[in-house]
Coordinates of C-alpha atoms and ligand atoms in Angstrom, one line a residue:
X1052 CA -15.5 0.2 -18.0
X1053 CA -12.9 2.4 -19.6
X1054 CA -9.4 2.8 -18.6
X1055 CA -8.7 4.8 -15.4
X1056 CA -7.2 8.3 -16.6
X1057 CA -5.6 10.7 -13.8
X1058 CA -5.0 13.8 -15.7
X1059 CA -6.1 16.7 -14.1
X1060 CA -8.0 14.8 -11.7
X1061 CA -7.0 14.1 -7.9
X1062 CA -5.1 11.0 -6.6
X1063 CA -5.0 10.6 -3.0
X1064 CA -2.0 8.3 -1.8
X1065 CA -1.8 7.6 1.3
X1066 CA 1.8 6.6 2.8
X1067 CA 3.4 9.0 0.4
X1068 CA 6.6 10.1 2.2
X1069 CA 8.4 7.4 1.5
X1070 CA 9.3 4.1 -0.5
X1071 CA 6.4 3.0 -2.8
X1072 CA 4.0 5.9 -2.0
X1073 CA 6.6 8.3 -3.0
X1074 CA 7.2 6.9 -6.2
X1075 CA 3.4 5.9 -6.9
X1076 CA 3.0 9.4 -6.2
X1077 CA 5.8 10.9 -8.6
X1078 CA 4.3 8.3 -11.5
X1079 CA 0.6 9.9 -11.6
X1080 CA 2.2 13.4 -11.7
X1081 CA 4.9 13.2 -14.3
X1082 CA 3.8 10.3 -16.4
X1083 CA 0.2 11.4 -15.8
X1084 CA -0.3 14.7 -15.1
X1085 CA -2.4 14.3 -12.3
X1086 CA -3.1 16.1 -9.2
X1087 CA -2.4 14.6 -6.0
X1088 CA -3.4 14.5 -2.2
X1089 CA -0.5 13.3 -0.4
X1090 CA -1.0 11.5 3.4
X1091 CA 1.2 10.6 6.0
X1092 CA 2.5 11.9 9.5
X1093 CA 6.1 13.1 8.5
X1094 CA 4.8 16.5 7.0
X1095 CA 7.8 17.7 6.1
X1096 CA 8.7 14.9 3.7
X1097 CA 5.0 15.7 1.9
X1098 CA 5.7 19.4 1.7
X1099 CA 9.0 18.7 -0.1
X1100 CA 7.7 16.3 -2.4
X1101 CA 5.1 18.2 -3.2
X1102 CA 7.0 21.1 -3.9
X1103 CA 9.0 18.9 -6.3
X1104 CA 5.5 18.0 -8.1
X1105 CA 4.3 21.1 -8.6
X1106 CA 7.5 22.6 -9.9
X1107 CA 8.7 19.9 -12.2
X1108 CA 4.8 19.0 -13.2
X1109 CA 2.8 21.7 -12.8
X1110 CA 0.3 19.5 -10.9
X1111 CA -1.7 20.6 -8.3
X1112 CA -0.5 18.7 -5.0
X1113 CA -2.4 19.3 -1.3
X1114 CA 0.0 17.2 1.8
X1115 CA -2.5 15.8 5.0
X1116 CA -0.6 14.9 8.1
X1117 CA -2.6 12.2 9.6
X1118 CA -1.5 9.1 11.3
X1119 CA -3.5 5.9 10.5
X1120 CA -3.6 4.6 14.1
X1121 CA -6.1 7.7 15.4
X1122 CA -9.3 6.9 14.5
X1123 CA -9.7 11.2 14.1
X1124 CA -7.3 11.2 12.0
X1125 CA -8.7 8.7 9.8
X1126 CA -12.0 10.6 9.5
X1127 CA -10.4 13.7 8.9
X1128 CA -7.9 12.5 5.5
X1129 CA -11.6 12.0 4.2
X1130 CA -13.0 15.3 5.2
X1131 CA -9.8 17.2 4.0
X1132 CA -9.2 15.5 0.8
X1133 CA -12.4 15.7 -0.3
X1134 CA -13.7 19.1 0.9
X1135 CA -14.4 21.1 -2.6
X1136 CA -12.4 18.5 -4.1
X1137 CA -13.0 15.2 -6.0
X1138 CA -11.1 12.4 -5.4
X1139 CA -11.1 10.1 -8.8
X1140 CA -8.4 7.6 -7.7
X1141 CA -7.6 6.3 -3.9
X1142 CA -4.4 4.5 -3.1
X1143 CA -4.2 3.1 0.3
X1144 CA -0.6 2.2 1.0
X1145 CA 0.5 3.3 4.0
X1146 CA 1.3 0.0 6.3
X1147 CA 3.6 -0.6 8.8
X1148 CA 5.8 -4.3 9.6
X1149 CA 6.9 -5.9 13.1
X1150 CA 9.6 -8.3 12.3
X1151 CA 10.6 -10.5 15.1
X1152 CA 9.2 -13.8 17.1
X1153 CA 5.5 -13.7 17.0
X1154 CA 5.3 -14.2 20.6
X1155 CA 7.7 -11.0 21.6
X1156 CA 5.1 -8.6 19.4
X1157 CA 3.9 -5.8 22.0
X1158 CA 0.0 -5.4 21.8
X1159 CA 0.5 -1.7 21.8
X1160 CA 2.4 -2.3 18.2
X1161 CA 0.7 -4.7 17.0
X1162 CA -2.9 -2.4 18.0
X1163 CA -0.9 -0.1 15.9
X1164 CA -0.7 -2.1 13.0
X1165 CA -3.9 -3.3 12.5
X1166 CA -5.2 0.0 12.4
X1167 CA -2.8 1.5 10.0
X1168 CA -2.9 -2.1 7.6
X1169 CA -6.1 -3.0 8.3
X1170 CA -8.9 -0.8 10.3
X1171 CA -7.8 2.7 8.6
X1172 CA -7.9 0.8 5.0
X1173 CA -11.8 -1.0 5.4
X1174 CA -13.1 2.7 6.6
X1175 CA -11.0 4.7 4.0
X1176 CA -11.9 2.2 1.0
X1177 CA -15.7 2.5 1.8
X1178 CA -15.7 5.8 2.0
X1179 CA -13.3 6.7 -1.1
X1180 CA -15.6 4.4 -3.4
X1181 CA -18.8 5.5 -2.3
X1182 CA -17.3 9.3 -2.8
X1183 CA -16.3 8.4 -6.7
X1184 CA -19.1 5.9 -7.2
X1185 CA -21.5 9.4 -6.7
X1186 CA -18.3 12.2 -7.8
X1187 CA -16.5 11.0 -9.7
X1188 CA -17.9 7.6 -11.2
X1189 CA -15.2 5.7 -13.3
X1190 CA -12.0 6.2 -11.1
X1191 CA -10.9 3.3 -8.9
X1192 CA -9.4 2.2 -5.5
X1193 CA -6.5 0.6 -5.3
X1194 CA -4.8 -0.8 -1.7
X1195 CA -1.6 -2.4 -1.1
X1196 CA -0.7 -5.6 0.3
X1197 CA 1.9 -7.8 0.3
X1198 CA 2.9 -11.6 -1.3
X1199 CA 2.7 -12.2 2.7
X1200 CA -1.0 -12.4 2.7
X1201 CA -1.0 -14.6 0.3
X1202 CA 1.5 -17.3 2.2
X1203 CA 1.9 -17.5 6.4
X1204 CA 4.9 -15.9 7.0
X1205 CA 6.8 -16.7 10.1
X1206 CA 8.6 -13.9 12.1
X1207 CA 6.2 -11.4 10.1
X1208 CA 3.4 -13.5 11.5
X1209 CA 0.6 -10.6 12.3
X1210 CA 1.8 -8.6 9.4
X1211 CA 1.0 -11.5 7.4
X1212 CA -2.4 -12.0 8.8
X1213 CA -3.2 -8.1 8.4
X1214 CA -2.5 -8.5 4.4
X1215 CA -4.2 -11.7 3.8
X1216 CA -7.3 -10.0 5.0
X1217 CA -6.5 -7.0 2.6
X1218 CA -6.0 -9.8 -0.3
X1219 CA -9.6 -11.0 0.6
X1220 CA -11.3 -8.0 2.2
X1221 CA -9.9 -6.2 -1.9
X1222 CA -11.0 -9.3 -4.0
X1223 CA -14.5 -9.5 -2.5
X1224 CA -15.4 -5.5 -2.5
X1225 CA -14.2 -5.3 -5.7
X1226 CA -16.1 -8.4 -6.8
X1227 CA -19.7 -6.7 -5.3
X1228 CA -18.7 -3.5 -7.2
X1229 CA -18.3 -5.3 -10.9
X1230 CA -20.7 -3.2 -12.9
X1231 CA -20.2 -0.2 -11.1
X1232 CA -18.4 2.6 -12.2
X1233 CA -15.7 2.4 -9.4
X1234 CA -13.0 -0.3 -9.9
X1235 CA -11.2 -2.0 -7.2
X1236 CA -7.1 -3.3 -7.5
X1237 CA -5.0 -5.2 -4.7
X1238 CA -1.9 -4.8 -5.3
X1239 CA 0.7 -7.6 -4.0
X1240 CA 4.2 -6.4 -3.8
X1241 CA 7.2 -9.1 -3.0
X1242 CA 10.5 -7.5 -0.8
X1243 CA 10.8 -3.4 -2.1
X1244 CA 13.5 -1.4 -1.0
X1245 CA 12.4 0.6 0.9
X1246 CA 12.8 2.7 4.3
X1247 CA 10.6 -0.7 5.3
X1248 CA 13.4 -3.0 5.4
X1249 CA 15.9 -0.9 7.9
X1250 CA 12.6 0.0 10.2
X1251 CA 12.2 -3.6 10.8
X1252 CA 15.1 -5.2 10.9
X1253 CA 14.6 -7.3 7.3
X1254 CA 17.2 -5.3 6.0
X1255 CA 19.4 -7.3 7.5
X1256 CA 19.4 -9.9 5.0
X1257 CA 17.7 -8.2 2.0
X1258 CA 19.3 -5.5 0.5
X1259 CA 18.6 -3.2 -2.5
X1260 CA 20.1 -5.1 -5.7
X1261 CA 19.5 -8.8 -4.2
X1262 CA 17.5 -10.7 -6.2
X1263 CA 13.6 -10.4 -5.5
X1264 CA 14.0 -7.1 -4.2
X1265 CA 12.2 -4.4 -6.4
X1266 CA 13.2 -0.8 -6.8
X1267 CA 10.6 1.0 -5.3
X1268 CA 10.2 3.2 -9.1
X1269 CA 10.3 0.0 -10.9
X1270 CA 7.4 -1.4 -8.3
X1271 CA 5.3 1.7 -8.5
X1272 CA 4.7 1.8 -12.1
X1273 CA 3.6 -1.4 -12.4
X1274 CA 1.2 -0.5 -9.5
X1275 CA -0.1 2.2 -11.0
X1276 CA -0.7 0.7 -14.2
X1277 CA -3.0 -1.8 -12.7
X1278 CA -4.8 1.1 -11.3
X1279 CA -5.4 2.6 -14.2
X1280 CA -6.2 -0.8 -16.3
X1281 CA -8.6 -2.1 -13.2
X1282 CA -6.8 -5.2 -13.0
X1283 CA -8.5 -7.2 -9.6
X1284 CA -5.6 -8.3 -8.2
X1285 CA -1.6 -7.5 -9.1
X1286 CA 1.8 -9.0 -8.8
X1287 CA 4.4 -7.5 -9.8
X1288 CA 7.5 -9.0 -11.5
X1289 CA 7.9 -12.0 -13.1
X1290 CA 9.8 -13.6 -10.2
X1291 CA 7.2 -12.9 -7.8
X1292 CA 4.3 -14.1 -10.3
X1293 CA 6.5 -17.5 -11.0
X1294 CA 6.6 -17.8 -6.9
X1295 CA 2.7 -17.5 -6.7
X1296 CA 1.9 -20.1 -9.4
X1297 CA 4.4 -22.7 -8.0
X1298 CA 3.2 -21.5 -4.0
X1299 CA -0.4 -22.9 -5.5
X1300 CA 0.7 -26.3 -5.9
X1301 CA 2.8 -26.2 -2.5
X1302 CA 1.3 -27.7 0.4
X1303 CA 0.7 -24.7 2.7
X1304 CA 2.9 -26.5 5.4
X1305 CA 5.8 -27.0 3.5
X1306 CA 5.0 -23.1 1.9
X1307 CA 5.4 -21.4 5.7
X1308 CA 8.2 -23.7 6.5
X1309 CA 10.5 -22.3 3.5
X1310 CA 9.0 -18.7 4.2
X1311 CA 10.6 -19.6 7.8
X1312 CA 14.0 -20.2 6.6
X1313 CA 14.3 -17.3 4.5
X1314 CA 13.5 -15.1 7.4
X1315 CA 15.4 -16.9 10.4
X1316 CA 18.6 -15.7 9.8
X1317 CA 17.5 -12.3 9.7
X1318 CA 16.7 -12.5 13.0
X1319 CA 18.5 -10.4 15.3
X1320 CA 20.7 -12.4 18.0
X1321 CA 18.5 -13.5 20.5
X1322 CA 19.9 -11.5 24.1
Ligands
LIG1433 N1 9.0 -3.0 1.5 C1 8.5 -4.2 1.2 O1 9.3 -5.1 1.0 C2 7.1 -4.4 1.0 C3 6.6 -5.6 0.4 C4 5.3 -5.8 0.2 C5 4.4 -4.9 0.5 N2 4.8 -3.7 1.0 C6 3.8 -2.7 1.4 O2 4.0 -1.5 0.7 C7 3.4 -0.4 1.4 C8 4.4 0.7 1.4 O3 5.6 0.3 2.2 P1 7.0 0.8 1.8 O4 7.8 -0.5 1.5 O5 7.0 1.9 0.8 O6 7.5 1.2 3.3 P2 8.0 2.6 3.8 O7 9.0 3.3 3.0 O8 8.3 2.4 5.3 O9 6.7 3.5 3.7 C9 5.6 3.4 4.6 C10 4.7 4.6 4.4 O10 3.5 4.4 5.3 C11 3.4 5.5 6.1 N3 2.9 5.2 7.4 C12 3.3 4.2 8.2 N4 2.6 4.2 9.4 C13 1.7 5.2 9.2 C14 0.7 5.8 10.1 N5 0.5 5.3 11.3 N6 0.0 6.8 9.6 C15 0.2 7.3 8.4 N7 1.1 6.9 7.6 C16 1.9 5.8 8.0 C17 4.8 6.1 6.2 O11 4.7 7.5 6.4 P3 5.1 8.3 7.8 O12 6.1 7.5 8.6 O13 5.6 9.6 7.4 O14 3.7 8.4 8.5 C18 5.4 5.9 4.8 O15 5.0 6.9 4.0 C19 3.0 -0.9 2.8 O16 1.6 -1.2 2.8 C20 3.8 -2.3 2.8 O17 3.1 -3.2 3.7 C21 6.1 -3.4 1.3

């Protein structure tokens, strides 16, 4: 298959009022001229930006308020974004972090995660590819996850397990779809900065600047070019790629044990 090309088609991205989405978002309009369908619950933040798109670009850009936790509005950012419209690229990146003793996580939050990380993604990802595979074949899917699927990470422990199932849930849908004109891309960030950092407390320790810590621009355009080049499964920088090589020949013990030191002292004082 070709390259992915955006221009002048529609992009949904999902998570786009803030941090990576927002910047994924700005990349297909400006470097691509593409027209977008922007998702996420703080409206505002979606009209402003897409104001900015359409002004600067001249791309066509539609905002859905939907939170990923309501199964309605789940079915509905499919309904909208598609009705008289074609989607030709879907990029599922809104998630959501508990950062804290694995133990203390509240079922209501951690319900809350797994739908927005997890249960939204699987439904949104059928339904996006099956809606290109027969409208728009040749675009792709891309979802985010996070180097924390790929090693147990203590104090992020069900965050963890909700992007290792997006690193194999990705990699095995987009190996059943090889030879079909929809492509599939995981993309797996290491620490952004991002609004994600001071929600969850990580922030406390890792701050925009340190070392590890992508800009959230510089992140987003290496996203979207493995979007657009169909590349199965991204990491991006050279730091985080070096990490994942050496992780491989790290017993996974010793790998969660250092994961666990680097986050301990973020924690906050225990009460
Ligand atoms: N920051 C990092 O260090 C890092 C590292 C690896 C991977 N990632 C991944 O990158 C992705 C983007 O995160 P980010 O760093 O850009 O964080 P962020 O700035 O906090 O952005 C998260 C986005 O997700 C949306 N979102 C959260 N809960 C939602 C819900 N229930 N319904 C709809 N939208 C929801 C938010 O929008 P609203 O609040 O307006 O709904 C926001 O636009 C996530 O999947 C994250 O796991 C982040």
């Amino acid at each position: 298959m070709q390259k992915l090309a955006l221009a002048g088609k529609y992009t949904l991205v999902t998570g786009a009022s803030s941090g990576l989405g927002l910047e994924m978002a700005r990349i297909v309009a400006r470097d691509h001229r593409g027209h977008l369908v922007l998702v996420a619950r703080r409206i505002d933040r979606l009209e402003a930006l897409a104001a900015e798109l359409r002004t600067a670009y001249g791309v066509e850009v539609e905002c859905i308020q939907a939170d990923m936790t309501r199964r309605e509005d789940v079915t509905r950012t499919f309904e909208e974004a598609t009705r008289g419209r074609v989607i030709h690229a879907a990029i599922l990146n809104a998630g959501v972090t508990y950062f804290g003793r694995g133990l203390e996580h509240g079922f209501e939050d951690f319900s809350a995660m797994l739908a927005t990380n997890v249960t939204s993604v699987v439904w949104l990802t059928q339904r996006f590819a099956q809606h290109i595979l027969t409208e728009s074949p040749g675009g792709g899917v891309m979802i985010v996850s996070s180097v924390a699927g790929t090693t147990a990470t203590p104090f992020q422990a069900a965050y963890s397990g909700t992007k290792a199932f997006l690193n194999n849930f990705g990699m095995a849908l987009g190996e059943e779809l090889v030879g079909e004109p929809v492509s599939v891309t995981v993309f797996v960030p290491g620490g952004i900065a991002t609004e994600m950092g001071e929600k969850s407390g990580t922030g406390r320790k890792f701050k925009k600047g340190d070392v590890g810590m992508m800009d959230a621009d510089v992140c987003a355009r290496r996203a979207v070019l493995g979007l657009l080049r169909r590349e199965r499964f991204v990491i991006p920088g050279a730091l985080n790629v070096l990490n994942d090589l050496l992780l491989r020949f790290t017993p996974r013990g010793l790998a969660s044990a250092m994961a666990a030191r680097i986050y301990r002292d973020a924690l906050p004082p225990k009460p």
